[in-house]
Tab-separated table of C-alpha atoms and ligand atoms in Angstrom:
chain	number	residue	atom	x	y	z
A	237	MET	CA	119.495	63.425	163.171
A	238	PRO	CA	116.911	66.150	163.229
A	239	THR	CA	113.892	65.906	160.961
A	240	HIS	CA	113.225	68.227	158.059
A	241	ALA	CA	110.619	69.883	160.203
A	242	ASP	CA	112.878	70.614	163.145
A	243	LEU	CA	115.707	71.906	160.970
A	244	LEU	CA	113.555	74.092	158.750
A	245	LYS	CA	111.698	75.550	161.703
A	246	ARG	CA	115.056	76.338	163.386
A	247	THR	CA	116.253	77.921	160.156
A	248	ALA	CA	113.078	79.946	159.929
A	249	ASP	CA	113.613	81.241	163.461
A	250	HIS	CA	117.128	82.411	162.569
A	251	ALA	CA	115.751	84.124	159.415
A	252	ILE	CA	112.923	85.818	161.375
A	253	VAL	CA	115.407	87.219	163.957
A	254	TYR	CA	117.690	88.406	161.130
A	255	LEU	CA	114.823	90.212	159.266
A	256	ASP	CA	113.229	91.570	162.430
A	257	THR	CA	116.415	93.320	163.484
A	258	ILE	CA	117.717	94.445	160.147
A	259	GLY	CA	116.099	97.913	160.268
A	260	GLU	CA	118.124	99.013	163.283
A	261	ARG	CA	121.535	97.394	162.790
A	262	HIS	CA	124.647	99.024	161.410
A	263	VAL	CA	123.976	98.807	157.639
A	264	GLY	CA	127.483	97.852	156.415
A	265	ALA	CA	129.080	94.506	157.236
A	266	MET	CA	130.284	94.282	160.859
A	267	SER	CA	132.706	91.427	160.383
A	268	SER	CA	135.969	91.482	158.506
A	269	ALA	CA	137.023	88.598	156.241
A	270	ASP	CA	139.403	87.480	159.007
A	271	ASP	CA	136.524	87.442	161.566
A	272	LEU	CA	134.527	85.283	159.155
A	273	ARG	CA	137.353	82.889	158.489
A	274	ARG	CA	137.814	82.473	162.231
A	275	GLN	CA	134.207	81.369	162.521
A	276	LEU	CA	133.787	79.439	159.327
A	277	ALA	CA	137.123	78.142	158.049
A	278	VAL	CA	137.120	74.790	159.965
A	279	PRO	CA	138.904	71.780	158.491
A	280	LEU	CA	136.372	69.824	156.502
A	281	PRO	CA	134.962	67.377	159.095
A	282	ASP	CA	135.591	63.674	158.506
A	283	SER	CA	132.209	62.439	159.664
A	284	GLY	CA	130.204	65.625	159.424
A	285	ASP	CA	128.905	68.130	161.973
A	286	SER	CA	125.281	68.130	163.053
A	287	GLU	CA	122.794	70.050	160.944
A	288	ASP	CA	121.770	72.223	163.864
A	289	ALA	CA	125.399	73.168	164.524
A	290	VAL	CA	126.098	74.066	160.949
A	291	ILE	CA	122.950	76.120	160.496
A	292	ASP	CA	123.562	77.890	163.847
A	293	ALA	CA	127.135	78.669	162.769
A	294	LEU	CA	126.044	80.161	159.487
A	295	ALA	CA	123.280	82.207	161.136
A	296	SER	CA	125.660	83.479	163.698
A	297	ALA	CA	128.336	84.441	161.066
A	298	GLY	CA	125.623	85.997	158.901
A	299	ALA	CA	124.324	88.273	161.662
A	300	ARG	CA	127.545	90.363	161.454
A	301	GLY	CA	129.040	89.188	158.085
A	302	THR	CA	126.162	90.189	155.893
A	303	VAL	CA	125.604	93.697	154.561
A	304	ALA	CA	122.000	94.809	155.360
A	305	THR	CA	121.135	95.128	151.705
A	306	GLN	CA	117.697	93.704	152.522
A	307	GLY	CA	117.152	96.522	155.039
A	308	ARG	CA	115.373	99.888	154.799
A	309	ARG	CA	118.424	102.194	154.534
A	310	TYR	CA	120.719	100.417	152.114
A	311	PHE	CA	121.189	102.689	149.052
A	312	GLY	CA	124.318	101.207	147.455
A	313	PHE	CA	124.473	100.104	143.768
A	314	VAL	CA	120.906	99.295	142.715
A	315	VAL	CA	119.966	96.394	144.873
A	316	GLY	CA	116.312	96.248	146.090
A	317	GLY	CA	115.191	94.051	148.888
A	318	SER	CA	112.893	91.052	148.809
A	319	VAL	CA	109.203	91.353	149.664
A	320	PRO	CA	108.072	88.742	152.216
A	321	ALA	CA	105.995	86.711	149.731
A	322	ALA	CA	109.023	86.469	147.357
A	323	THR	CA	111.377	85.251	150.180
A	324	ALA	CA	108.754	82.677	151.225
A	325	ALA	CA	108.219	81.516	147.657
A	326	ASP	CA	111.964	81.161	147.221
A	327	TRP	CA	112.014	78.731	150.238
A	328	LEU	CA	109.406	76.719	148.502
A	329	VAL	CA	111.485	76.624	145.370
A	330	SER	CA	114.347	75.159	147.435
A	331	ALA	CA	112.096	72.666	149.101
A	332	TRP	CA	110.699	71.557	145.753
A	333	ASP	CA	114.240	71.419	144.200
A	334	GLN	CA	112.801	71.348	140.739
A	335	ASN	CA	114.945	71.285	137.620
A	336	ALA	CA	113.326	73.990	135.518
A	337	GLY	CA	114.952	72.994	132.176
A	338	VAL	CA	112.031	71.259	130.486
A	339	PHE	CA	108.315	70.852	131.036
A	340	VAL	CA	108.555	67.128	131.899
A	341	LEU	CA	110.925	67.902	134.801
A	342	SER	CA	108.702	70.549	136.332
A	343	PRO	CA	105.211	71.324	135.007
A	344	ILE	CA	104.628	73.853	137.719
A	345	VAL	CA	107.699	75.970	136.904
A	346	SER	CA	106.849	75.855	133.141
A	347	VAL	CA	103.328	77.135	133.867
A	348	VAL	CA	104.493	79.752	136.474
A	349	GLU	CA	107.076	81.043	133.949
A	350	ASP	CA	104.332	81.463	131.345
A	351	VAL	CA	101.955	83.228	133.659
A	352	THR	CA	104.666	85.511	135.146
A	353	ALA	CA	106.035	86.290	131.694
A	354	GLY	CA	102.554	87.465	130.711
A	355	TRP	CA	102.279	89.716	133.781
A	356	LEU	CA	105.785	91.162	133.317
A	357	LYS	CA	105.121	92.021	129.642
A	358	ASP	CA	101.823	93.632	130.620
A	359	LEU	CA	103.530	95.749	133.323
A	360	ALA	CA	106.430	96.710	131.074
A	361	GLY	CA	104.107	97.676	128.153
A	362	LEU	CA	105.554	94.982	125.942
A	363	PRO	CA	103.390	92.969	123.393
A	364	ALA	CA	102.032	89.642	124.644
A	365	GLY	CA	103.615	87.767	121.727
A	366	TRP	CA	107.185	88.523	122.856
A	367	SER	CA	109.343	85.621	124.054
A	368	THR	CA	110.619	85.687	127.685
A	369	GLY	CA	113.617	84.035	129.387
A	370	PHE	CA	114.201	83.862	133.167
A	371	VAL	CA	117.944	84.271	133.702
A	372	THR	CA	120.260	85.034	136.669
A	373	GLY	CA	120.411	88.829	136.279
A	374	CYS	CA	120.615	91.634	133.787
A	375	GLN	CA	124.155	90.651	132.714
A	376	ALA	CA	122.752	87.319	131.537
A	377	ALA	CA	119.708	89.092	130.074
A	378	ASN	CA	121.894	91.420	128.037
A	379	PHE	CA	123.940	88.433	126.852
A	380	THR	CA	120.838	86.469	125.849
A	381	ALA	CA	119.296	89.473	124.056
A	382	LEU	CA	122.501	90.192	122.168
A	383	ALA	CA	122.956	86.477	121.232
A	384	THR	CA	119.408	86.681	119.784
A	385	ALA	CA	120.293	89.877	117.932
A	386	ARG	CA	123.497	88.233	116.611
A	387	HIS	CA	121.484	85.353	115.249
A	388	HIS	CA	118.795	87.495	113.776
A	389	VAL	CA	120.869	90.108	111.966
A	390	LEU	CA	123.287	87.527	110.581
A	391	ASN	CA	120.472	85.233	109.529
A	392	GLN	CA	119.012	88.143	107.507
A	393	ALA	CA	122.425	88.484	105.882
A	394	GLY	CA	122.283	84.795	104.939
A	395	TRP	CA	124.794	83.581	107.605
A	396	ASP	CA	124.159	80.774	110.093
A	397	VAL	CA	126.235	82.012	113.080
A	398	GLU	CA	125.104	79.075	115.300
A	399	ALA	CA	126.602	76.624	112.811
A	400	SER	CA	129.571	78.580	111.469
A	401	GLY	CA	130.470	80.968	114.235
A	402	LEU	CA	131.815	84.475	113.371
A	403	TYR	CA	134.761	83.105	111.216
A	404	GLY	CA	134.185	84.682	107.795
A	405	ALA	CA	130.811	86.132	108.805
A	406	PRO	CA	129.547	89.396	107.408
A	407	TRP	CA	130.660	92.339	109.541
A	408	VAL	CA	128.152	93.245	112.274
A	409	HIS	CA	128.111	96.934	113.326
A	410	VAL	CA	127.491	97.285	117.040
A	411	VAL	CA	126.586	100.688	118.275
A	412	CYS	CA	126.330	101.570	121.956
A	413	SER	CA	126.125	104.713	124.042
A	414	GLU	CA	129.254	105.989	125.806
A	415	GLU	CA	127.061	105.532	128.907
A	416	SER	CA	126.107	101.904	128.207
A	417	HIS	CA	126.414	99.696	131.287
A	418	TYR	CA	129.609	97.680	131.365
A	419	THR	CA	127.633	94.442	131.273
A	420	ILE	CA	126.679	95.346	127.674
A	421	PHE	CA	130.400	95.364	126.768
A	422	ASN	CA	130.927	92.196	128.781
A	423	ALA	CA	128.184	90.496	126.807
A	424	LEU	CA	129.628	91.784	123.506
A	425	LYS	CA	132.962	90.332	124.576
A	426	LEU	CA	131.436	86.906	125.416
A	427	LEU	CA	129.645	86.864	122.062
A	428	GLY	CA	132.852	87.314	120.061
A	429	PHE	CA	132.063	90.946	119.029
A	430	GLY	CA	134.876	92.341	121.085
A	431	ALA	CA	134.212	94.899	123.749
A	432	ASP	CA	136.330	97.577	122.048
A	433	ARG	CA	135.163	97.060	118.359
A	434	VAL	CA	132.076	98.995	119.061
A	435	THR	CA	131.023	102.508	118.101
A	436	ARG	CA	130.251	104.610	121.171
A	437	VAL	CA	127.710	107.345	120.615
A	438	PRO	CA	128.124	110.475	122.772
A	439	ALA	CA	125.644	111.120	125.611
A	440	ASP	CA	124.324	114.388	127.014
A	441	GLU	CA	125.037	115.905	130.457
A	442	GLN	CA	122.563	113.538	132.147
A	443	GLY	CA	123.908	110.502	130.455
A	444	ARG	CA	121.279	110.102	127.732
A	445	MET	CA	122.413	108.793	124.370
A	446	ARG	CA	122.198	111.654	121.811
A	447	ALA	CA	119.694	110.697	119.052
A	448	ASP	CA	121.191	113.115	116.615
A	449	GLU	CA	124.623	111.547	117.100
A	450	LEU	CA	123.126	108.016	116.686
A	451	ALA	CA	121.519	109.079	113.409
A	452	ARG	CA	124.855	110.466	112.198
A	453	THR	CA	126.625	107.215	113.204
A	454	LEU	CA	124.104	104.994	111.417
A	455	ALA	CA	124.109	107.122	108.291
A	456	ALA	CA	127.731	106.052	107.826
A	457	VAL	CA	127.123	102.256	108.130
A	458	THR	CA	125.415	99.606	105.989
A	459	GLY	CA	124.813	95.871	106.670
A	460	PRO	CA	123.858	94.039	109.847
A	461	THR	CA	123.613	96.495	112.696
A	462	ILE	CA	122.815	96.204	116.482
A	463	VAL	CA	122.126	99.317	118.549
A	464	CYS	CA	122.151	99.233	122.390
A	465	ALA	CA	120.121	101.847	124.245
A	466	GLN	CA	119.400	102.210	127.908
A	467	ALA	CA	116.398	102.830	130.137
A	468	GLY	CA	117.799	104.041	133.436
A	469	ASN	CA	121.462	105.173	133.723
A	470	VAL	CA	123.122	103.433	136.640
A	471	ASN	CA	124.333	106.770	137.999
A	472	THR	CA	121.783	109.384	137.144
A	473	GLY	CA	118.776	107.263	136.419
A	474	ALA	CA	118.392	109.186	133.047
A	475	PHE	CA	116.603	107.424	130.124
A	476	ASP	CA	117.853	107.459	126.484
A	477	PRO	CA	115.083	108.922	124.178
A	478	ILE	CA	113.896	105.403	123.253
A	479	ASP	CA	111.004	106.413	120.981
A	480	GLU	CA	113.264	108.762	118.998
A	481	ILE	CA	116.025	106.087	118.840
A	482	ALA	CA	113.456	103.440	117.714
A	483	THR	CA	112.515	105.688	114.768
A	484	ILE	CA	116.157	105.912	113.711
A	485	THR	CA	116.892	102.159	114.120
A	486	ALA	CA	113.724	101.241	112.235
A	487	ALA	CA	114.628	103.452	109.331
A	488	HIS	CA	118.025	101.755	109.257
A	489	GLY	CA	116.757	98.217	109.701
A	490	ALA	CA	118.940	97.848	112.793
A	491	TRP	CA	118.140	95.609	115.825
A	492	LEU	CA	117.378	97.814	118.844
A	493	HIS	CA	118.260	96.397	122.263
A	494	VAL	CA	117.339	98.278	125.454
A	495	ASP	CA	119.031	97.635	128.780
A	496	GLY	CA	116.348	98.448	131.327
A	497	ALA	CA	117.819	96.679	134.347
A	498	PHE	CA	115.844	98.756	136.789
A	499	GLY	CA	114.458	101.662	134.716
A	500	LEU	CA	112.087	99.475	132.724
A	501	TRP	CA	109.778	99.211	135.667
A	502	THR	CA	108.894	102.902	135.541
A	503	ALA	CA	106.529	101.590	132.878
A	504	ALA	CA	104.370	100.345	135.817
A	505	SER	CA	104.332	103.808	137.490
A	506	PRO	CA	101.196	105.901	136.983
A	507	THR	CA	103.298	109.129	136.936
A	508	ARG	CA	106.534	108.152	135.216
A	509	ALA	CA	105.668	105.633	132.528
A	510	HIS	CA	106.343	108.319	129.834
A	511	LEU	CA	110.070	107.811	130.437
A	512	VAL	CA	110.031	104.454	128.651
A	513	ALA	CA	107.746	105.553	125.821
A	514	GLY	CA	108.557	103.628	122.666
A	515	ILE	CA	109.890	100.514	124.548
A	516	ALA	CA	107.541	98.206	122.583
A	517	ARG	CA	109.323	99.258	119.382
A	518	ALA	CA	112.618	97.663	120.526
A	519	ASP	CA	113.673	94.192	119.412
A	520	SER	CA	114.862	93.058	122.775
A	521	VAL	CA	114.793	94.276	126.321
A	522	ALA	CA	116.795	93.160	129.339
A	523	THR	CA	115.912	93.709	132.977
A	524	ASP	CA	116.379	92.553	136.542
A	525	ALA	CA	113.776	91.192	138.945
A	526	HIS	CA	116.160	91.205	141.944
A	527	LYS	CA	116.493	94.908	141.809
A	528	TRP	CA	113.232	96.804	141.587
A	529	ILE	CA	110.731	93.914	141.670
A	530	ASN	CA	112.227	93.133	145.098
A	531	VAL	CA	112.763	89.388	144.829
A	532	PRO	CA	115.753	87.444	146.179
A	533	TYR	CA	118.922	87.038	144.077
A	534	ASP	CA	119.425	85.699	141.418
A	535	SER	CA	116.757	86.882	139.029
A	536	GLY	CA	116.824	88.620	135.602
A	537	VAL	CA	114.532	88.607	132.660
A	538	VAL	CA	115.051	88.906	128.919
A	539	PHE	CA	112.260	89.728	126.444
A	540	THR	CA	112.481	89.586	122.627
A	541	ALA	CA	110.113	90.562	119.786
A	542	HIS	CA	111.547	87.540	117.795
A	543	PRO	CA	110.698	84.248	119.483
A	544	ALA	CA	112.100	82.076	116.664
A	545	SER	CA	115.425	83.886	116.728
A	546	HIS	CA	115.487	83.726	120.521
A	547	ARG	CA	114.973	79.991	120.563
A	548	ARG	CA	117.476	79.357	117.756
A	549	ALA	CA	120.149	81.381	119.499
A	550	MET	CA	119.744	79.516	122.761
A	551	THR	CA	119.055	75.887	121.915
A	552	LEU	CA	120.831	72.819	120.534
A	553	SER	CA	118.715	69.762	120.881
A	554	ALA	CA	120.112	66.530	122.385
A	555	ALA	CA	118.351	63.216	121.617
A	556	TYR	CA	117.602	62.418	125.321
A	557	ILE	CA	115.975	65.787	126.068
A	558	ILE	CA	112.231	65.275	125.939
A	559	GLU	CA	110.806	68.571	124.733
A	560	SER	CA	107.122	69.373	124.919
A	561	ALA	CA	105.339	70.099	121.699
A	562	LYS	CA	102.668	72.103	123.464
A	563	GLU	CA	104.059	73.447	126.745
A	564	ARG	CA	106.887	75.810	127.552
A	565	ASP	CA	110.380	74.295	127.932
A	566	PRO	CA	112.072	77.030	129.875
A	567	HIS	CA	115.607	76.098	128.694
A	568	GLU	CA	114.758	77.297	125.116
A	569	PHE	CA	115.046	80.964	126.195
A	570	VAL	CA	118.207	80.927	128.355
A	571	PRO	CA	121.830	79.952	128.133
A	572	GLU	CA	121.539	77.517	131.035
A	573	GLU	CA	120.191	73.954	130.922
A	574	SER	CA	119.453	72.813	134.451
A	575	ARG	CA	118.296	75.730	136.647
A	576	ARG	CA	116.041	76.633	139.575
A	577	GLY	CA	112.506	77.892	139.280
A	578	ARG	CA	113.404	81.527	139.534
A	579	ALA	CA	110.107	82.782	138.156
A	580	VAL	CA	108.256	81.536	141.251
A	581	PRO	CA	109.385	84.336	143.621
A	582	ILE	CA	108.499	86.912	140.907
A	583	TYR	CA	105.086	85.331	140.600
A	584	ALA	CA	104.535	85.635	144.413
A	585	ALA	CA	105.848	89.196	144.522
A	586	LEU	CA	103.615	90.472	141.771
A	587	ARG	CA	100.546	88.561	142.852
A	588	THR	CA	100.803	89.865	146.415
A	589	MET	CA	101.556	93.475	145.325
A	590	GLY	CA	99.041	93.586	142.514
A	591	ARG	CA	99.356	96.093	139.572
A	592	LYS	CA	98.576	98.965	141.844
A	593	GLY	CA	100.870	97.920	144.627
A	594	PHE	CA	103.802	97.421	142.244
A	595	GLY	CA	103.234	100.871	140.640
A	596	GLU	CA	103.178	102.351	144.122
A	597	LEU	CA	106.452	100.657	144.985
A	598	ILE	CA	108.100	102.258	141.991
A	599	ASP	CA	106.599	105.670	142.689
A	600	ARG	CA	107.413	105.465	146.359
A	601	CYS	CA	111.076	104.844	145.690
A	602	CYS	CA	111.181	107.754	143.217
A	603	ASN	CA	109.426	110.049	145.650
A	604	HIS	CA	111.930	109.060	148.390
A	605	ALA	CA	114.782	110.032	146.046
A	606	THR	CA	113.128	113.382	145.348
A	607	ARG	CA	112.656	113.976	149.085
A	608	LEU	CA	116.255	113.012	149.843
A	609	ALA	CA	117.614	115.253	147.043
A	610	ALA	CA	115.501	118.174	148.388
A	611	ARG	CA	116.822	117.746	151.954
A	612	LEU	CA	120.433	117.555	150.698
A	613	ARG	CA	120.102	120.441	148.180
A	614	ALA	CA	118.816	122.673	150.986
A	615	ASP	CA	122.249	122.459	152.684
A	616	ALA	CA	124.680	124.997	151.186
A	617	ARG	CA	127.599	122.571	151.598
A	618	LEU	CA	126.094	120.085	149.198
A	619	GLU	CA	125.257	119.966	145.542
A	620	VAL	CA	122.981	117.434	143.741
A	621	LEU	CA	124.557	116.665	140.384
A	622	ASN	CA	121.736	114.931	138.558
A	623	ASP	CA	118.140	115.720	137.562
A	624	VAL	CA	116.359	113.247	139.899
A	625	VAL	CA	113.999	111.696	137.394
A	626	ILE	CA	113.584	108.357	139.177
A	627	ASN	CA	115.262	106.678	142.120
A	628	GLN	CA	118.951	107.784	141.767
A	629	VAL	CA	120.641	110.749	143.486
A	630	LEU	CA	124.194	111.958	143.048
A	631	VAL	CA	125.535	114.336	145.749
A	632	ARG	CA	128.811	116.175	145.911
A	633	VAL	CA	130.448	118.271	148.652
A	634	ARG	CA	131.232	121.828	147.528
A	635	GLY	CA	134.443	123.603	148.501
A	636	THR	CA	138.079	124.028	147.507
A	637	ASP	CA	138.780	120.341	146.994
A	638	PRO	CA	135.316	118.795	146.328
A	639	ASP	CA	136.643	115.457	145.186
A	640	ALA	CA	138.655	114.794	148.381
A	641	ALA	CA	135.790	116.250	150.552
A	642	THR	CA	133.287	114.034	148.827
A	643	ARG	CA	135.314	110.849	149.119
A	644	ALA	CA	136.032	111.572	152.804
A	645	MET	CA	132.288	112.073	153.392
A	646	VAL	CA	131.362	108.760	151.714
A	647	GLU	CA	133.922	106.986	153.975
A	648	ARG	CA	132.548	108.580	157.154
A	649	LEU	CA	128.983	107.810	156.053
A	650	GLN	CA	129.860	104.103	155.549
A	651	GLN	CA	131.490	103.999	158.951
A	652	GLU	CA	128.663	105.774	160.689
A	653	GLY	CA	126.298	103.010	159.752
A	654	THR	CA	122.810	104.664	159.671
A	655	CYS	CA	122.787	103.875	155.943
A	656	TRP	CA	125.120	102.629	153.229
A	657	ALA	CA	125.771	104.223	149.882
A	658	SER	CA	128.805	104.116	147.593
A	659	GLY	CA	131.026	106.611	145.988
A	660	THR	CA	131.086	107.022	142.199
A	661	THR	CA	132.657	109.284	139.604
A	662	TRP	CA	130.242	111.256	137.408
A	663	LYS	CA	131.685	113.297	134.484
A	664	GLY	CA	135.033	113.262	136.234
A	665	MET	CA	133.552	114.436	139.598
A	666	ALA	CA	133.526	112.337	142.769
A	667	ALA	CA	130.048	111.844	144.147
A	668	LEU	CA	128.004	109.976	146.665
A	669	ARG	CA	125.549	107.767	144.761
A	670	LEU	CA	122.224	106.880	146.406
A	671	SER	CA	119.771	104.405	144.873
A	672	VAL	CA	116.366	103.967	146.508
A	673	SER	CA	114.950	100.635	145.513
A	674	ASN	CA	113.750	98.819	148.598
A	675	TYR	CA	110.003	98.204	149.206
A	676	SER	CA	110.361	98.791	153.010
A	677	THR	CA	112.038	102.252	152.985
A	678	THR	CA	109.893	104.874	154.658
A	679	ASP	CA	109.859	108.774	154.748
A	680	ALA	CA	111.366	108.501	158.255
A	681	ASP	CA	114.250	106.404	156.862
A	682	ILE	CA	114.879	109.057	154.224
A	683	ASP	CA	114.929	111.788	156.914
A	684	ARG	CA	117.319	109.776	159.062
A	685	THR	CA	119.513	109.171	155.993
A	686	ALA	CA	119.587	112.939	155.114
A	687	GLU	CA	120.515	113.748	158.774
A	688	ALA	CA	123.296	111.181	158.747
A	689	ILE	CA	124.716	112.608	155.468
A	690	LEU	CA	124.578	116.167	156.867
A	691	LYS	CA	126.242	115.066	160.072
A	692	VAL	CA	129.277	113.526	158.222
A	693	THR	CA	129.586	116.490	155.875
A	694	THR	CA	132.309	118.719	157.383
A	695	PRO	CA	131.817	122.577	157.270
B	210	PLP	C1	122.636	96.257	137.406
B	210	PLP	C2	122.683	96.625	135.979
B	210	PLP	C3	123.069	95.646	135.089
B	210	PLP	C4	123.584	94.307	135.451
B	210	PLP	O1	122.648	93.526	136.146
B	210	PLP	P1	123.078	92.260	137.084
B	210	PLP	O2	121.720	91.970	137.730
B	210	PLP	O3	124.032	92.795	138.037
B	210	PLP	O4	123.582	91.223	136.209
B	210	PLP	C5	123.002	95.947	133.688
B	210	PLP	N1	122.571	97.158	133.285
B	210	PLP	C6	122.256	98.183	134.180
B	210	PLP	C7	121.766	99.425	133.668
B	210	PLP	C8	122.257	97.872	135.571
B	210	PLP	O5	121.853	98.799	136.437
């Protein structure tokens, strides 16, 4: 049996080869599901295969069966890579195998969460007194924030939703944008609000919630109200006018939640922070770390202006759980009980980048998107559909049947392999959607990407 040392070093060697070659490989997956099953779907061994054999088999399947989302020219969804220090810190988290539920199970994770929460609030322009929970992603962050909102607005109406549920509760008005991310609706569904019993406020041509329409909607409702706004539309990157929205929700006494999965981090940019002006006037904010902070999956963060409501919404004490009177018990701010120390890679990423380096990462990605849009706009066959305000670009092929031409172009681009980006539909129009969110992308990668897109665009 190999020692820990031999096995971990062997694994590190595999990981190093993977990461050293990722910049030049075909960006999409190179194996089909059948290929992967042929390599991996062995009958469960009776007495167990050797550690070396299993790790080698996984590394070999992963070389072709992964998508190079960690590479320099992956522009699908909003994904981000992982900066080296975050990957390394994540290995430590696995080696430690800490249960980050309560302080007594892992003092280091409790303290790292506290420190990291402080840094994140500082970078996001949120008050230091806000509560913070480290969850799996922005879906879980939206869920946690809206559970806190549910507690808070019903508590104000004299209803204990944690004890009594929603049976017979006062009506809660939930107001979203027609452009709210689907994970908002999924969170509302999980919380018993119903994904469809929501008022959807119209958005403008860039996907920003219209403040005048929100004011009109709220004028017609009374009682407990939750409003969901967005910092960074998943297609266009556009920001709802948060400051204006906060004035309207404050006047109405409504809870304001902001989904800032990636857009929140423009707060750290020297040149684009104005886009999230007013964010500190929200009641809750949800975001991701695995997208733009460039840490490994799975990592999201929720912030609330109401720590007592946050705790109340998430916790039920059990007699055998030993809570700390003085120190942070991480489980109080998240739906999970036992969990990994997912703040540790964020700590490593932020400490190695520093405030300046993190702001530069955000700005660099936005500048790449601007450069890419300019290259594509310069070609008469293509049209850029959105105002490129941050890191998102939507491109469409012009012509007699632009939808078909665009979809065919997206398919050829994915096959060609220089980069990977997905198709989307924006305002009923097919488009290629590019999101620049990886720390390692260079100007040269943007130029290679533009050339690849132009090459697969037919005359
Ligand atoms: C990605 C995203 C989410 C969901 O985040 P996950 O990390 O996938 O859970 C929610 N809202 C917006 C705007 C997003 O871009």
